[in-house]
Amino acid sequence: MPLTTSAYWDIFCTVVDNYGDIGVTWRLARQLSREFQQPVRLWVDNLSSFQRLCPTLDPSQPSQQIDNVLIGHWDTPFPADWQPGKVVIEAFACELPANVQQTMLNMANPPVWLNLDYLTAESWIDGCHGLPSRQQHLTRYFFFPGFSEKSGGLLCENNLFAKRDQWQSSPDHRRQFCQDRDLLPPQADELFISLFTYENKALLALLECWLQHQTPIRCLIPMGKALNSLRTILPDAVCQPGGRWQQGSLTIEVLPMTDQDGYDQLLWSCDFNIVRGEDSFLRAQWAARPFLWHIYPQEEAAHLEKLQAFTARYSQKMSPELAVTVQQLFLSFNQEQPAELQQNWEKLQKQWPEWQQQSHSWPQTALAGGNLASQLVQFAEKQLKCSA
Ligand code: TRH
């Protein structure tokens, strides 16, 4: 790993829990490299978690290169001979190592220092995005991804929608997806649902609806926390990759976790995606299909405000009937209210065509703030010019 090259973007990421922090930074690092030809070093404290969504990564190697991104193990102490490149990104307020901060403080021309925040649809970020904060003679800027014109925009690769459209243009891709993973072949009228959530008591209520659905339902569940909420009905042997369970109209199949491209293909192949956190939440929107979001729970139910800010934005162009049902569906799922969730699911059956249509036009609306990677590049270049 070259430690002293001045052209680098250094992205620092701690894996707080789950996969969102590393999922977002890994995606950003690759996009900066691939689309903007920026050399990137990604520093990660937990390589084993990283490996779950990047299977070619070797957690025993402190430094390696994948997809043109240099990946370093953020160990303690951080290498003393490290020199920052031109931009340093502290992802999700992870706090840079003390010696890194000291090195930056000692520099006559320090790098552009950015704190990349979590994604939110709340409007208060419009007033905070891009604001500086002084740290002795250094300036740290706050970068807020978001859905509004004044935000930092959203992570979205250049060619993503073309790839998605190509995939969704033919049912052969879903068939091939199933075949490649030893899943049952799709039936003509089968509704495909992916399920990647945290534990949620209301999941069983959704399953009850699906058991009695008029047409067959296929629920594809990547290995993870959602299965813990289904163990009262699913035998242990089912709750592992390759597991299959059939009852009434419902077939459940359990998948291994794959890399991020494989996960996109799962989302593109499904008619309805249930997702969580930050990155799968966004990828489900880019899949242009109806979806349901299990938001990351926060203390004192702070996440519910964030949820409502999103559903208000997301449903703005929907008919009042669909808007109410979608808002209530998201809320009842996150509040783990089984009866309300079932009612909203039933209501949606009549509103499905409108929701599908809305899901298709939503990505363009969502991108009002533009593309996060390109916004970051422009912002950094502007700061570098000012300090030159
Ligand atoms: O895993 P998440 O819940 O992550 C986070 C973290 O918990 C974080 O601390 C929290 O603050 C944040 O949510 C809000 O959900 P998320 O963001 O969807 O990340 C999952 C990543 O895993 C995403 O990049 C997609 C990826 N993934 C794969 O690459 N392959 C797979 O098979 C699956 C199921 C997911």
XYZ file of C-alpha atoms and ligand atoms in Angstrom:
423
model
C 0.000 0.000 0.000
C 1.641 3.324 -1.024
C 1.393 5.545 2.055
C 2.766 8.818 0.766
C 1.153 9.569 -2.603
C -0.506 12.952 -2.725
C -3.212 12.189 -5.318
C -5.243 9.842 -3.141
C -8.715 10.055 -1.745
C -8.574 8.376 1.664
C -11.906 7.014 2.850
C -12.097 5.902 6.494
C -14.831 3.500 7.561
C -15.636 1.763 10.815
C -18.099 -1.099 10.692
C -20.502 -0.098 13.469
C -22.732 -3.116 12.938
C -24.270 -4.905 9.966
C -23.098 -3.955 6.483
C -24.346 -0.452 5.650
C -21.247 1.579 6.519
C -18.920 -0.632 4.530
C -21.587 -1.135 1.819
C -21.821 2.602 1.171
C -18.083 3.369 1.358
C -17.132 0.405 -0.844
C -19.648 1.511 -3.462
C -18.429 5.116 -3.287
C -14.744 4.104 -3.503
C -15.353 2.061 -6.647
C -17.403 4.778 -8.290
C -14.768 7.453 -7.591
C -12.174 5.210 -9.145
C -14.170 3.866 -12.087
C -16.104 6.938 -13.169
C -13.913 9.795 -11.977
C -10.460 8.201 -12.304
C -9.626 9.154 -8.717
C -7.094 6.936 -6.943
C -8.756 5.710 -3.731
C -7.515 4.134 -0.498
C -10.293 2.651 1.610
C -9.413 2.089 5.287
C -11.693 -0.393 7.054
C -11.517 -1.599 10.651
C -13.351 -4.894 10.084
C -12.304 -6.798 6.994
C -14.334 -9.910 7.857
C -17.617 -7.992 7.617
C -16.367 -6.401 4.416
C -15.704 -9.851 2.951
C -19.412 -10.760 3.222
C -20.227 -8.315 0.432
C -16.890 -8.539 -1.339
C -16.100 -12.270 -1.419
C -12.754 -11.819 -3.226
C -11.364 -9.844 -0.273
C -8.885 -11.687 1.945
C -9.350 -10.528 5.579
C -5.901 -11.842 6.525
C -4.204 -9.334 4.183
C -3.627 -5.893 5.744
C -3.456 -4.343 2.298
C -4.834 -5.393 -1.076
C -6.233 -3.967 -4.292
C -9.680 -4.842 -5.662
C -11.451 -3.137 -8.562
C -8.649 -0.579 -8.650
C -9.290 0.480 -5.040
C -6.524 0.058 -2.454
C -7.987 -1.483 0.662
C -6.134 -1.127 3.945
C -6.884 -2.614 7.335
C -7.503 0.303 9.696
C -5.559 -1.146 12.562
C -4.448 0.529 15.779
C -1.993 2.218 15.792
C -2.496 3.640 12.320
C 0.745 3.554 10.199
C 2.900 6.475 11.355
C 4.367 7.017 7.885
C 0.944 7.573 6.289
C 0.607 10.849 4.420
C -2.821 12.053 3.368
C -3.679 12.436 -0.280
C -5.817 15.305 -1.546
C -9.128 14.359 0.086
C -9.897 12.623 3.376
C -13.404 11.300 3.963
C -14.473 10.372 7.447
C -17.518 8.194 6.815
C -20.425 8.484 9.238
C -18.508 10.451 11.868
C -16.119 7.536 12.408
C -13.438 9.868 13.838
C -10.008 9.751 12.244
C -7.100 8.152 14.140
C -5.320 10.715 16.360
C -2.020 10.478 14.445
C -3.881 11.022 11.159
C -5.417 14.209 12.537
C -2.044 15.313 13.875
C -0.358 14.709 10.502
C -3.035 16.821 8.829
C -2.609 19.574 11.414
C 1.117 19.696 10.716
C 0.664 20.191 6.975
C 0.948 23.541 5.201
C -1.512 22.293 2.534
C -3.779 19.830 4.292
C -6.221 17.666 2.320
C -9.891 18.530 1.890
C -11.498 16.929 4.941
C -15.094 15.772 4.610
C -17.457 14.081 6.987
C -19.897 11.973 4.981
C -23.141 11.650 6.906
C -25.980 9.129 6.842
C -28.677 9.493 4.213
C -31.894 11.151 5.296
C -34.896 12.699 3.527
C -35.359 15.235 6.356
C -35.352 18.846 5.138
C -33.061 20.179 7.926
C -30.045 18.827 6.042
C -30.586 21.473 3.340
C -29.297 24.089 5.773
C -26.343 21.970 6.942
C -25.023 20.373 3.788
C -21.543 21.674 2.934
C -21.127 23.626 6.186
C -17.568 23.999 7.497
C -16.449 23.352 11.030
C -13.062 24.643 12.218
C -10.670 22.220 13.961
C -7.729 24.453 14.905
C -6.474 25.617 11.484
C -8.144 22.718 9.646
C -11.639 22.842 8.182
C -13.932 19.845 8.130
C -16.967 20.001 5.828
C -20.229 18.185 6.450
C -21.573 16.338 3.467
C -25.187 15.199 3.590
C -26.531 12.757 1.012
C -30.210 13.377 0.370
C -33.184 13.682 -1.941
C -33.423 17.473 -2.273
C -31.715 19.883 -4.646
C -29.737 21.413 -1.803
C -28.431 18.064 -0.529
C -25.335 16.127 -1.557
C -27.393 13.807 -3.776
C -27.450 10.024 -3.857
C -25.033 7.237 -4.687
C -25.892 5.998 -8.154
C -23.561 4.680 -10.823
C -23.684 6.215 -14.288
C -24.792 3.166 -16.215
C -26.967 1.626 -13.509
C -30.402 2.373 -14.941
C -29.424 1.135 -18.404
C -28.167 -2.131 -16.874
C -31.357 -2.474 -14.823
C -33.597 -1.810 -17.830
C -31.724 -4.344 -19.884
C -32.143 -6.931 -17.089
C -35.823 -6.200 -16.589
C -36.629 -6.156 -20.313
C -36.787 -9.941 -20.483
C -38.194 -12.633 -18.133
C -35.233 -14.765 -19.209
C -33.040 -12.925 -16.728
C -35.225 -13.908 -13.775
C -35.289 -17.476 -15.078
C -31.515 -17.498 -15.450
C -31.114 -15.936 -11.992
C -33.108 -18.837 -10.503
C -31.283 -21.454 -12.510
C -27.834 -20.123 -11.548
C -28.752 -20.324 -7.855
C -30.533 -23.708 -7.943
C -33.867 -22.053 -7.181
C -37.162 -23.405 -8.519
C -37.970 -22.125 -12.016
C -40.347 -19.117 -11.926
C -44.036 -19.692 -12.686
C -45.791 -17.307 -15.080
C -48.013 -15.570 -12.523
C -45.669 -15.816 -9.555
C -45.001 -12.681 -7.486
C -41.313 -12.523 -6.510
C -40.423 -10.850 -3.199
C -36.971 -10.339 -1.687
C -36.671 -10.007 2.070
C -33.610 -8.417 3.754
C -34.610 -6.835 7.064
C -33.721 -6.783 10.736
C -35.742 -8.896 13.179
C -39.375 -7.738 12.999
C -42.361 -9.269 14.808
C -44.718 -8.186 12.017
C -42.988 -10.351 9.424
C -45.111 -13.343 10.402
C -48.250 -11.308 9.643
C -47.018 -10.630 6.122
C -46.306 -14.318 5.677
C -49.889 -15.116 6.712
C -51.129 -12.870 3.879
C -48.773 -14.484 1.411
C -49.857 -18.030 2.383
C -53.372 -17.167 1.229
C -52.457 -15.010 -1.751
C -54.480 -15.563 -4.937
C -51.408 -16.209 -7.042
C -48.176 -17.969 -6.045
C -45.596 -15.982 -4.089
C -41.873 -16.640 -4.025
C -40.032 -15.090 -1.123
C -36.245 -15.019 -1.503
C -34.402 -14.396 1.762
C -30.643 -13.729 1.850
C -29.070 -15.183 5.008
C -29.417 -12.769 7.900
C -31.460 -11.326 10.727
C -34.906 -11.573 9.069
C -34.775 -15.345 9.437
C -34.638 -15.004 13.249
C -38.195 -13.664 13.141
C -39.431 -16.617 11.115
C -37.938 -19.426 13.156
C -41.269 -20.233 14.827
C -42.506 -21.515 11.468
C -39.333 -22.332 9.569
C -37.364 -25.414 10.661
C -33.622 -24.838 11.277
C -32.736 -26.798 8.142
C -34.595 -24.199 6.051
C -32.796 -21.231 7.618
C -29.570 -21.745 5.716
C -28.451 -21.141 2.125
C -30.321 -23.526 -0.152
C -33.199 -23.909 2.350
C -36.703 -24.201 0.863
C -40.187 -24.210 2.461
C -43.577 -24.418 0.776
C -47.059 -23.936 2.156
C -50.288 -22.613 0.584
C -49.393 -20.040 -2.073
C -45.983 -19.335 -0.552
C -42.560 -20.710 -1.409
C -39.615 -19.459 0.634
C -36.058 -19.947 -0.561
C -32.982 -18.924 1.423
C -29.963 -17.506 -0.423
C -26.360 -16.953 0.617
C -25.193 -13.331 0.782
C -23.563 -12.361 -2.502
C -21.534 -9.393 -3.686
C -23.317 -6.082 -4.294
C -23.816 -6.713 -8.021
C -25.477 -10.038 -7.245
C -27.739 -8.306 -4.733
C -28.767 -5.751 -7.379
C -29.730 -8.628 -9.665
C -31.896 -10.071 -6.906
C -33.659 -6.700 -6.490
C -34.130 -6.288 -10.257
C -35.584 -9.818 -10.480
C -38.219 -9.263 -7.796
C -41.606 -7.544 -8.035
C -41.423 -6.293 -4.456
C -38.340 -5.773 -2.295
C -38.240 -5.498 1.455
C -35.014 -3.787 2.440
C -33.344 -2.029 5.369
C -30.664 0.397 6.577
C -29.233 2.764 4.012
C -27.694 1.071 1.004
C -30.230 -1.695 0.267
C -32.914 0.975 0.860
C -31.467 3.010 -2.000
C -30.785 0.039 -4.259
C -34.439 -1.016 -3.971
C -35.428 2.448 -5.212
C -33.017 2.129 -8.132
C -34.625 -1.255 -8.935
C -37.753 0.767 -9.857
C -40.130 -1.697 -8.210
C -42.458 -1.257 -5.200
C -40.569 -1.748 -1.949
C -40.873 -1.620 1.809
C -38.199 -0.138 4.083
C -37.239 -1.496 7.493
C -35.432 1.530 8.840
C -32.469 1.133 11.227
C -34.041 1.554 14.690
C -32.718 4.434 16.793
C -33.128 5.441 20.421
C -36.308 7.283 21.435
C -37.879 6.286 18.100
C -35.905 9.010 16.281
C -35.995 6.783 13.217
C -39.761 7.231 12.855
C -39.320 10.911 11.998
C -36.755 9.936 9.393
C -39.153 7.323 8.053
C -42.012 9.787 7.775
C -39.797 12.379 6.078
C -38.996 9.783 3.454
C -42.524 8.469 2.903
C -43.845 12.034 2.605
C -41.331 12.747 -0.168
C -41.725 9.336 -1.802
C -45.517 9.533 -1.984
C -45.748 13.159 -3.161
C -46.706 12.304 -6.741
C -48.954 9.358 -5.836
C -52.754 9.510 -5.778
C -53.991 10.380 -2.252
C -55.288 6.793 -1.822
C -51.983 5.141 -2.734
C -49.996 7.722 -0.746
C -51.925 6.914 2.434
C -51.654 3.154 1.985
C -47.918 3.280 1.289
C -47.260 5.589 4.252
C -49.276 3.332 6.537
C -47.649 0.197 5.195
C -44.170 1.555 5.994
C -45.263 2.783 9.410
C -47.133 -0.356 10.478
C -44.194 -2.526 9.446
C -41.702 -0.420 11.390
C -43.985 -0.201 14.406
C -44.468 -3.977 14.249
C -48.268 -3.745 14.087
C -49.431 -7.000 12.468
C -53.147 -6.213 12.000
C -52.528 -2.785 10.403
C -49.795 -4.241 8.230
C -52.125 -6.950 6.910
C -54.875 -4.391 6.194
C -52.460 -2.220 4.233
C -51.093 -5.177 2.317
C -54.653 -6.136 1.317
C -55.450 -2.550 0.248
C -52.350 -2.461 -1.901
C -53.483 -5.375 -4.006
C -55.884 -3.044 -5.851
C -53.320 -0.223 -6.036
C -50.452 -2.312 -7.367
C -50.468 -1.020 -11.005
C -50.232 2.601 -9.860
C -47.446 1.768 -7.394
C -45.505 -0.031 -10.121
C -45.825 2.992 -12.378
C -44.775 5.385 -9.619
C -41.802 3.179 -8.745
C -40.578 3.490 -12.282
C -40.563 7.283 -12.340
C -39.389 7.733 -8.720
C -35.604 7.344 -9.312
C -35.489 10.497 -11.473
C -37.403 12.467 -8.818
C -35.178 11.092 -6.075
C -32.066 12.280 -7.879
C -32.994 15.970 -7.544
C -29.733 16.552 -5.654
C -27.719 14.758 -8.335
C -25.142 12.080 -7.957
C -23.268 11.917 -4.641
C -19.908 10.848 -6.114
C -19.945 13.604 -8.701
C -21.021 16.155 -6.084
C -18.129 15.076 -3.859
C -15.623 15.437 -6.705
C -16.908 18.911 -7.594
C -16.951 20.003 -3.957
C -13.407 18.742 -3.323
C -12.068 20.346 -6.492
C -13.604 23.677 -5.532
C -12.002 23.564 -2.066
C -8.648 22.521 -3.526
C -8.740 25.457 -5.961
C -9.608 27.888 -3.160
C -6.716 26.681 -1.017
C -4.187 26.624 -3.920
O -26.689 -3.900 6.892
P -27.505 -2.671 7.132
O -28.485 -2.780 8.172
O -26.528 -1.519 7.447
C -26.579 -0.345 8.173
C -25.730 -0.461 9.395
O -26.413 -1.180 10.370
C -25.381 0.880 9.903
O -24.713 0.837 11.132
C -26.611 1.727 9.991
O -26.259 2.937 10.455
C -27.212 1.787 8.614
O -27.603 0.483 8.215
C -28.359 2.737 8.511
O -28.235 -2.280 5.759
P -27.734 -1.671 4.390
O -27.376 -0.241 4.556
O -28.755 -1.988 3.417
O -26.407 -2.467 4.010
C -26.403 -3.762 3.510
C -25.314 -3.914 2.470
O -25.158 -5.276 2.134
C -25.660 -3.187 1.168
O -24.485 -2.588 0.626
C -26.087 -4.310 0.240
C -25.195 -5.411 0.728
N -25.615 -6.783 0.392
C -24.815 -7.502 -0.478
O -23.814 -6.998 -0.991
N -25.183 -8.791 -0.747
C -26.292 -9.371 -0.241
O -26.559 -10.558 -0.542
C -27.119 -8.582 0.627
C -28.367 -9.190 1.196
C -26.733 -7.299 0.934
